[in-house]
Amino acid sequence: MVYILAALLPPLGLLVNGQPISALVNLVMIVPCILLGLIFPLLFLVPSVHAVIAVHMKRTDRRQREVIEAIERSGGVPPRNYRP
């Protein structure tokens, strides 16, 4: 759901995801992209792509942090039948 919001309303999607500085950068980025988008229509997609990538990176970082915390809680010992 956050990805759809980031694609359609980029600054709002970033705010919902907990990234206020990226939302401000995205908001500033929208103005020149709209003005130059009249000449180069592909520029209309830049703020949306930025927001989707930022949301994905933040969610990946959160997931990795959770895995690291789970490993630290278990003492860093692998399961008994674990084979690399």
Short mmCIF file of N, CA and C in Angstrom, two decimals:
data_model
loop_
_atom_site.label_atom_id
_atom_site.label_comp_id
_atom_site.label_asym_id
_atom_site.label_seq_id
_atom_site.Cartn_x
_atom_site.Cartn_y
_atom_site.Cartn_z
N MET A 1 0.82 -1.18 0.00
CA MET A 1 0.00 0.00 0.00
C MET A 1 0.87 1.26 0.00
N VAL A 2 1.98 1.21 0.74
CA VAL A 2 2.86 2.36 0.80
C VAL A 2 3.51 2.60 -0.57
N TYR A 3 3.77 1.52 -1.29
CA TYR A 3 4.37 1.67 -2.61
C TYR A 3 3.41 2.38 -3.58
N ILE A 4 2.15 2.05 -3.51
CA ILE A 4 1.17 2.71 -4.38
C ILE A 4 1.06 4.18 -4.02
N LEU A 5 1.03 4.48 -2.74
CA LEU A 5 0.96 5.86 -2.30
C LEU A 5 2.23 6.62 -2.72
N ALA A 6 3.38 5.98 -2.63
CA ALA A 6 4.63 6.61 -3.04
C ALA A 6 4.66 6.86 -4.54
N ALA A 7 4.05 6.00 -5.31
CA ALA A 7 4.04 6.18 -6.76
C ALA A 7 3.07 7.27 -7.19
N LEU A 8 1.93 7.37 -6.51
CA LEU A 8 0.90 8.34 -6.93
C LEU A 8 1.06 9.70 -6.25
N LEU A 9 1.39 9.71 -4.98
CA LEU A 9 1.60 10.96 -4.22
C LEU A 9 2.94 10.84 -3.48
N PRO A 10 4.05 11.07 -4.18
CA PRO A 10 5.37 10.77 -3.62
C PRO A 10 5.67 11.39 -2.25
N PRO A 11 5.46 12.70 -2.03
CA PRO A 11 5.81 13.23 -0.71
C PRO A 11 4.98 12.63 0.42
N LEU A 12 3.72 12.39 0.16
CA LEU A 12 2.85 11.80 1.17
C LEU A 12 3.26 10.35 1.47
N GLY A 13 3.63 9.61 0.45
CA GLY A 13 4.09 8.24 0.65
C GLY A 13 5.35 8.18 1.49
N LEU A 14 6.25 9.15 1.28
CA LEU A 14 7.47 9.19 2.08
C LEU A 14 7.18 9.59 3.52
N LEU A 15 6.25 10.51 3.72
CA LEU A 15 5.88 10.90 5.08
C LEU A 15 5.26 9.73 5.84
N VAL A 16 4.37 9.00 5.19
CA VAL A 16 3.73 7.85 5.82
C VAL A 16 4.77 6.80 6.19
N ASN A 17 5.81 6.69 5.39
CA ASN A 17 6.86 5.70 5.65
C ASN A 17 7.86 6.18 6.70
N GLY A 18 7.72 7.42 7.18
CA GLY A 18 8.60 7.93 8.21
C GLY A 18 9.88 8.54 7.69
N GLN A 19 9.82 9.20 6.55
CA GLN A 19 10.99 9.82 5.94
C GLN A 19 10.68 11.29 5.61
N PRO A 20 10.64 12.17 6.62
CA PRO A 20 10.26 13.56 6.36
C PRO A 20 11.28 14.33 5.54
N ILE A 21 12.56 14.06 5.70
CA ILE A 21 13.57 14.79 4.92
C ILE A 21 13.50 14.39 3.46
N SER A 22 13.32 13.11 3.19
CA SER A 22 13.16 12.67 1.80
C SER A 22 11.89 13.24 1.19
N ALA A 23 10.85 13.41 2.01
CA ALA A 23 9.61 14.01 1.52
C ALA A 23 9.84 15.46 1.12
N LEU A 24 10.62 16.19 1.90
CA LEU A 24 10.93 17.58 1.54
C LEU A 24 11.77 17.65 0.27
N VAL A 25 12.76 16.79 0.17
CA VAL A 25 13.59 16.75 -1.04
C VAL A 25 12.71 16.42 -2.25
N ASN A 26 11.80 15.49 -2.08
CA ASN A 26 10.91 15.10 -3.17
C ASN A 26 9.99 16.24 -3.55
N LEU A 27 9.51 16.98 -2.57
CA LEU A 27 8.63 18.12 -2.84
C LEU A 27 9.38 19.19 -3.62
N VAL A 28 10.62 19.44 -3.25
CA VAL A 28 11.44 20.41 -3.98
C VAL A 28 11.74 19.90 -5.38
N MET A 29 11.91 18.61 -5.53
CA MET A 29 12.20 18.00 -6.81
C MET A 29 11.01 18.08 -7.77
N ILE A 30 9.81 18.10 -7.23
CA ILE A 30 8.60 18.10 -8.07
C ILE A 30 8.51 19.36 -8.92
N VAL A 31 8.87 20.52 -8.36
CA VAL A 31 8.71 21.80 -9.07
C VAL A 31 9.51 21.83 -10.39
N PRO A 32 10.82 21.57 -10.37
CA PRO A 32 11.53 21.59 -11.66
C PRO A 32 11.10 20.45 -12.60
N CYS A 33 10.71 19.33 -12.02
CA CYS A 33 10.28 18.21 -12.87
C CYS A 33 8.98 18.54 -13.59
N ILE A 34 8.09 19.28 -12.94
CA ILE A 34 6.86 19.69 -13.61
C ILE A 34 7.17 20.72 -14.70
N LEU A 35 8.02 21.69 -14.39
CA LEU A 35 8.36 22.72 -15.38
C LEU A 35 9.10 22.12 -16.58
N LEU A 36 10.10 21.31 -16.30
CA LEU A 36 10.87 20.71 -17.39
C LEU A 36 10.14 19.52 -18.02
N GLY A 37 9.15 19.00 -17.32
CA GLY A 37 8.37 17.89 -17.86
C GLY A 37 7.55 18.27 -19.06
N LEU A 38 7.29 19.55 -19.21
CA LEU A 38 6.58 20.01 -20.40
C LEU A 38 7.43 19.82 -21.64
N ILE A 39 8.74 19.90 -21.48
CA ILE A 39 9.66 19.70 -22.61
C ILE A 39 10.06 18.23 -22.72
N PHE A 40 10.41 17.64 -21.58
CA PHE A 40 10.83 16.24 -21.53
C PHE A 40 9.83 15.46 -20.66
N PRO A 41 8.80 14.88 -21.22
CA PRO A 41 7.73 14.25 -20.43
C PRO A 41 8.19 13.14 -19.48
N LEU A 42 9.33 12.55 -19.74
CA LEU A 42 9.82 11.48 -18.87
C LEU A 42 10.18 11.99 -17.47
N LEU A 43 10.43 13.28 -17.35
CA LEU A 43 10.79 13.86 -16.05
C LEU A 43 9.63 13.85 -15.06
N PHE A 44 8.41 13.67 -15.54
CA PHE A 44 7.27 13.58 -14.63
C PHE A 44 7.39 12.37 -13.70
N LEU A 45 8.13 11.36 -14.13
CA LEU A 45 8.25 10.12 -13.35
C LEU A 45 9.35 10.17 -12.29
N VAL A 46 10.24 11.14 -12.37
CA VAL A 46 11.39 11.17 -11.47
C VAL A 46 11.00 11.22 -9.99
N PRO A 47 10.09 12.11 -9.55
CA PRO A 47 9.73 12.11 -8.12
C PRO A 47 9.09 10.79 -7.66
N SER A 48 8.28 10.19 -8.50
CA SER A 48 7.65 8.92 -8.13
C SER A 48 8.68 7.80 -8.01
N VAL A 49 9.61 7.76 -8.94
CA VAL A 49 10.66 6.73 -8.89
C VAL A 49 11.52 6.94 -7.65
N HIS A 50 11.87 8.18 -7.36
CA HIS A 50 12.64 8.48 -6.16
C HIS A 50 11.92 8.00 -4.91
N ALA A 51 10.64 8.27 -4.82
CA ALA A 51 9.87 7.88 -3.64
C ALA A 51 9.78 6.36 -3.49
N VAL A 52 9.54 5.66 -4.59
CA VAL A 52 9.42 4.20 -4.52
C VAL A 52 10.76 3.58 -4.11
N ILE A 53 11.86 4.08 -4.65
CA ILE A 53 13.18 3.55 -4.28
C ILE A 53 13.49 3.85 -2.83
N ALA A 54 13.17 5.07 -2.36
CA ALA A 54 13.44 5.43 -0.96
C ALA A 54 12.62 4.58 0.00
N VAL A 55 11.35 4.33 -0.34
CA VAL A 55 10.50 3.48 0.51
C VAL A 55 11.06 2.06 0.54
N HIS A 56 11.46 1.54 -0.60
CA HIS A 56 12.01 0.18 -0.66
C HIS A 56 13.28 0.07 0.18
N MET A 57 14.17 1.05 0.07
CA MET A 57 15.42 1.01 0.83
C MET A 57 15.16 1.08 2.34
N LYS A 58 14.23 1.91 2.75
CA LYS A 58 13.91 2.04 4.18
C LYS A 58 13.31 0.75 4.72
N ARG A 59 12.43 0.13 3.96
CA ARG A 59 11.80 -1.12 4.40
C ARG A 59 12.83 -2.25 4.46
N THR A 60 13.76 -2.27 3.52
CA THR A 60 14.82 -3.28 3.52
C THR A 60 15.73 -3.10 4.73
N ASP A 61 16.07 -1.85 5.05
CA ASP A 61 16.89 -1.58 6.23
C ASP A 61 16.19 -2.04 7.50
N ARG A 62 14.90 -1.78 7.60
CA ARG A 62 14.14 -2.21 8.78
C ARG A 62 14.16 -3.73 8.91
N ARG A 63 13.95 -4.41 7.79
CA ARG A 63 13.92 -5.87 7.81
C ARG A 63 15.28 -6.44 8.23
N GLN A 64 16.36 -5.88 7.69
CA GLN A 64 17.70 -6.35 8.04
C GLN A 64 18.01 -6.07 9.51
N ARG A 65 17.56 -4.92 10.02
CA ARG A 65 17.78 -4.59 11.42
C ARG A 65 17.06 -5.59 12.33
N GLU A 66 15.85 -5.99 11.93
CA GLU A 66 15.11 -6.98 12.72
C GLU A 66 15.82 -8.33 12.75
N VAL A 67 16.39 -8.72 11.62
CA VAL A 67 17.13 -10.00 11.57
C VAL A 67 18.37 -9.93 12.45
N ILE A 68 19.09 -8.82 12.38
CA ILE A 68 20.30 -8.66 13.20
C ILE A 68 19.95 -8.69 14.68
N GLU A 69 18.86 -8.00 15.07
CA GLU A 69 18.45 -8.01 16.47
C GLU A 69 18.05 -9.41 16.92
N ALA A 70 17.39 -10.17 16.05
CA ALA A 70 17.00 -11.54 16.40
C ALA A 70 18.24 -12.41 16.59
N ILE A 71 19.24 -12.22 15.75
CA ILE A 71 20.48 -12.99 15.89
C ILE A 71 21.19 -12.63 17.18
N GLU A 72 21.22 -11.32 17.50
CA GLU A 72 21.88 -10.90 18.74
C GLU A 72 21.14 -11.41 19.96
N ARG A 73 19.80 -11.46 19.90
CA ARG A 73 19.03 -11.98 21.03
C ARG A 73 19.30 -13.47 21.26
N SER A 74 19.54 -14.19 20.17
CA SER A 74 19.79 -15.64 20.32
C SER A 74 21.23 -15.94 20.70
N GLY A 75 22.04 -14.91 20.82
CA GLY A 75 23.43 -15.12 21.22
C GLY A 75 24.35 -15.37 20.04
N GLY A 76 23.86 -15.24 18.85
CA GLY A 76 24.69 -15.41 17.67
C GLY A 76 25.03 -16.86 17.39
N VAL A 77 24.34 -17.79 18.04
CA VAL A 77 24.62 -19.20 17.86
C VAL A 77 23.67 -19.74 16.77
N PRO A 78 24.20 -20.42 15.75
CA PRO A 78 23.33 -20.99 14.73
C PRO A 78 22.51 -22.15 15.27
N PRO A 79 21.41 -22.50 14.62
CA PRO A 79 20.60 -23.64 15.05
C PRO A 79 21.42 -24.94 15.05
N ARG A 80 20.96 -25.94 15.78
CA ARG A 80 21.72 -27.18 15.95
C ARG A 80 22.02 -27.89 14.62
N ASN A 81 21.06 -27.99 13.74
CA ASN A 81 21.25 -28.75 12.50
C ASN A 81 21.62 -27.85 11.32
N TYR A 82 22.20 -26.71 11.58
CA TYR A 82 22.53 -25.75 10.52
C TYR A 82 23.81 -26.17 9.81
N ARG A 83 23.75 -26.20 8.47
CA ARG A 83 24.93 -26.47 7.66
C ARG A 83 25.05 -25.36 6.62
N PRO A 84 26.17 -24.66 6.60
CA PRO A 84 26.34 -23.56 5.62
C PRO A 84 26.50 -24.04 4.21
#
